[in-house]
Amino acid sequence: MRVFLPSTLPAVAQALQAGQVGPGPRPGPLAGFAVTPALREAYASGDSEELEYAALTEAARASLRLLASDPAAPPRRVVLAAEIPAEHVKPDPRDGEPARVIISQPVHLKDLAAAHVDAPDADADVRSAVEALPAADAGDEDARFTLDGAEGHELGWYATQELAYLTE
């Protein structure tokens, strides 16, 4: 099953050292995003590729929250795509996150298929989006527009062999 894992560049560097993604600062299951029954229900139509893109987009939004908790991290959204056995993935939908899942096992580097990362020209918009998160969560429409500004940047695709270059 394809699962999208929100991340940051420092977290990718840690994963490369540890040989696996997670656990994060808190022990426990790892959150990710995938095509779930709740996501299918949220979209009246859409093929599997469109649904995967929706899950990727949710993971990119979650990456903004990770950046908010690590102000020293470069302002780039990072999403790691992994192939994980379905029996290790449990749907955990929440308001605004129908693609949310919990992964019960460590995600080893060999399970990663690719990384999706913002280009440096997105830094200012991503930084603004991170700053706007609290207001957007409170319902501020201007702040939500700022979040949309970051989402207007397409994430670049990187092969897993390129991860080390991203963290230099």
CSV table of C-alpha atoms in Angstrom, one decimal:
chain,number,residue,atom,x,y,z
A,1,MET,CA,0.0,0.0,0.0
A,2,ARG,CA,1.4,3.4,-0.9
A,3,VAL,CA,1.6,5.7,2.2
A,4,PHE,CA,2.7,9.3,2.2
A,5,LEU,CA,4.7,10.3,5.3
A,6,PRO,CA,5.0,14.0,6.2
A,7,SER,CA,8.5,15.0,7.1
A,8,THR,CA,11.1,17.7,7.2
A,9,LEU,CA,14.7,17.8,5.9
A,10,PRO,CA,16.2,17.4,9.4
A,11,ALA,CA,13.9,14.4,10.0
A,12,VAL,CA,15.1,12.9,6.6
A,13,ALA,CA,18.7,13.3,7.8
A,14,GLN,CA,17.8,11.4,11.1
A,15,ALA,CA,16.0,8.7,9.1
A,16,LEU,CA,19.1,8.2,6.9
A,17,GLN,CA,21.2,7.8,10.0
A,18,ALA,CA,18.8,5.5,11.8
A,19,GLY,CA,17.9,3.4,8.7
A,20,GLN,CA,14.2,4.0,9.2
A,21,VAL,CA,11.6,6.7,9.4
A,22,GLY,CA,10.4,7.5,12.9
A,23,PRO,CA,9.7,7.2,15.6
A,24,GLY,CA,9.3,10.9,16.1
A,25,PRO,CA,9.9,12.8,19.3
A,26,ARG,CA,7.1,10.8,20.9
A,27,PRO,CA,7.2,7.0,20.9
A,28,GLY,CA,4.3,5.2,19.3
A,29,PRO,CA,2.8,4.6,15.9
A,30,LEU,CA,3.7,6.7,12.9
A,31,ALA,CA,1.1,8.8,11.2
A,32,GLY,CA,0.8,8.9,7.4
A,33,PHE,CA,-1.7,9.4,4.6
A,34,ALA,CA,-3.0,7.0,2.1
A,35,VAL,CA,-6.1,6.2,-0.1
A,36,THR,CA,-8.5,5.1,2.6
A,37,PRO,CA,-12.3,4.4,2.5
A,38,ALA,CA,-12.9,7.8,4.1
A,39,LEU,CA,-10.9,9.5,1.4
A,40,ARG,CA,-12.8,7.6,-1.4
A,41,GLU,CA,-16.0,8.7,0.3
A,42,ALA,CA,-14.8,12.4,0.4
A,43,TYR,CA,-14.3,12.4,-3.4
A,44,ALA,CA,-17.4,11.6,-5.4
A,45,SER,CA,-15.2,10.8,-8.4
A,46,GLY,CA,-11.6,10.3,-9.1
A,47,ASP,CA,-9.3,7.5,-10.2
A,48,SER,CA,-6.6,6.0,-8.0
A,49,GLU,CA,-4.0,8.5,-9.2
A,50,GLU,CA,-6.2,11.5,-8.2
A,51,LEU,CA,-6.9,9.9,-4.8
A,52,GLU,CA,-3.2,9.3,-4.2
A,53,TYR,CA,-2.5,13.0,-5.1
A,54,ALA,CA,-5.2,14.0,-2.5
A,55,ALA,CA,-3.4,11.9,0.1
A,56,LEU,CA,0.0,13.4,-0.9
A,57,THR,CA,-1.6,16.9,-0.5
A,58,GLU,CA,-2.8,16.0,3.0
A,59,ALA,CA,0.7,14.8,3.9
A,60,ALA,CA,2.2,18.0,2.6
A,61,ARG,CA,-0.2,20.0,4.9
A,62,ALA,CA,0.9,17.8,7.8
A,63,SER,CA,4.5,18.6,6.9
A,64,LEU,CA,3.7,22.3,7.6
A,65,ARG,CA,2.8,21.3,11.1
A,66,LEU,CA,6.1,19.5,11.6
A,67,LEU,CA,7.9,22.6,10.3
A,68,ALA,CA,5.9,24.7,12.9
A,69,SER,CA,7.3,22.4,15.7
A,70,ASP,CA,10.9,22.7,14.4
A,71,PRO,CA,11.6,26.4,13.6
A,72,ALA,CA,15.2,25.6,12.8
A,73,ALA,CA,14.2,23.3,9.9
A,74,PRO,CA,14.5,24.7,6.4
A,75,PRO,CA,11.1,25.9,5.2
A,76,ARG,CA,10.4,23.1,2.8
A,77,ARG,CA,7.5,20.6,2.9
A,78,VAL,CA,8.8,17.0,2.6
A,79,VAL,CA,6.6,14.0,1.9
A,80,LEU,CA,8.2,10.5,1.8
A,81,ALA,CA,6.3,7.9,-0.3
A,82,ALA,CA,6.6,4.4,1.1
A,83,GLU,CA,5.3,1.0,0.1
A,84,ILE,CA,4.0,-0.6,3.3
A,85,PRO,CA,2.1,-3.9,3.8
A,86,ALA,CA,-1.6,-3.1,4.2
A,87,GLU,CA,-1.8,-5.1,7.4
A,88,HIS,CA,0.6,-2.6,9.0
A,89,VAL,CA,-1.7,0.4,8.0
A,90,LYS,CA,-4.8,1.3,9.9
A,91,PRO,CA,-7.2,4.1,8.8
A,92,ASP,CA,-7.4,7.0,11.3
A,93,PRO,CA,-9.5,9.7,9.6
A,94,ARG,CA,-9.9,13.0,11.4
A,95,ASP,CA,-11.8,16.2,10.4
A,96,GLY,CA,-10.1,17.6,7.3
A,97,GLU,CA,-7.8,14.5,7.1
A,98,PRO,CA,-9.8,11.6,5.6
A,99,ALA,CA,-6.6,10.0,4.3
A,100,ARG,CA,-4.9,9.8,7.7
A,101,VAL,CA,-3.6,6.4,8.7
A,102,ILE,CA,-1.4,5.0,11.5
A,103,ILE,CA,1.5,2.7,10.7
A,104,SER,CA,2.2,0.0,13.3
A,105,GLN,CA,5.7,-1.0,12.2
A,106,PRO,CA,8.8,0.9,11.5
A,107,VAL,CA,9.2,2.2,8.0
A,108,HIS,CA,12.7,1.1,6.8
A,109,LEU,CA,14.6,3.0,4.2
A,110,LYS,CA,14.2,0.1,1.8
A,111,ASP,CA,10.4,0.7,2.0
A,112,LEU,CA,10.7,4.2,0.6
A,113,ALA,CA,9.8,4.7,-3.0
A,114,ALA,CA,10.5,8.4,-3.4
A,115,ALA,CA,10.5,11.8,-1.8
A,116,HIS,CA,8.5,14.9,-2.7
A,117,VAL,CA,10.1,18.1,-1.6
A,118,ASP,CA,9.5,21.8,-2.2
A,119,ALA,CA,12.1,23.7,-4.3
A,120,PRO,CA,14.0,26.5,-2.7
A,121,ASP,CA,11.8,29.1,-4.4
A,122,ALA,CA,8.9,28.0,-2.2
A,123,ASP,CA,10.7,28.9,1.0
A,124,ALA,CA,9.0,32.3,1.6
A,125,ASP,CA,5.5,30.9,0.9
A,126,VAL,CA,6.1,27.9,3.1
A,127,ARG,CA,7.5,30.1,5.9
A,128,SER,CA,4.4,32.3,5.7
A,129,ALA,CA,2.1,29.2,5.7
A,130,VAL,CA,3.7,27.9,8.8
A,131,GLU,CA,3.2,31.2,10.5
A,132,ALA,CA,-0.4,31.3,9.4
A,133,LEU,CA,-1.3,27.9,10.7
A,134,PRO,CA,-2.8,28.9,14.1
A,135,ALA,CA,-5.0,31.6,12.5
A,136,ALA,CA,-6.1,29.2,9.7
A,137,ASP,CA,-7.0,26.6,12.3
A,138,ALA,CA,-9.1,29.3,14.0
A,139,GLY,CA,-11.0,29.9,10.8
A,140,ASP,CA,-9.3,33.0,9.5
A,141,GLU,CA,-9.9,33.1,5.7
A,142,ASP,CA,-6.8,35.3,5.0
A,143,ALA,CA,-4.6,32.7,6.8
A,144,ARG,CA,-6.2,29.9,4.8
A,145,PHE,CA,-5.4,31.9,1.6
A,146,THR,CA,-1.7,32.0,2.8
A,147,LEU,CA,-1.8,28.2,3.3
A,148,ASP,CA,-3.0,27.9,-0.3
A,149,GLY,CA,0.0,30.0,-1.4
A,150,ALA,CA,2.3,27.2,-0.2
A,151,GLU,CA,0.1,24.5,-1.7
A,152,GLY,CA,0.4,26.4,-5.0
A,153,HIS,CA,4.0,25.1,-5.3
A,154,GLU,CA,4.3,21.6,-6.8
A,155,LEU,CA,6.5,19.3,-4.8
A,156,GLY,CA,9.5,18.0,-6.7
A,157,TRP,CA,10.1,14.3,-7.1
A,158,TYR,CA,13.3,12.8,-5.8
A,159,ALA,CA,14.6,9.2,-6.0
A,160,THR,CA,15.5,7.6,-2.7
A,161,GLN,CA,19.2,7.7,-3.8
A,162,GLU,CA,19.0,11.5,-3.8
A,163,LEU,CA,17.8,11.8,-0.1
A,164,ALA,CA,21.4,12.4,1.2
A,165,TYR,CA,21.8,15.3,-1.3
A,166,LEU,CA,18.7,16.9,0.0
A,167,THR,CA,19.9,17.0,3.6
A,168,GLU,CA,23.4,18.5,2.9
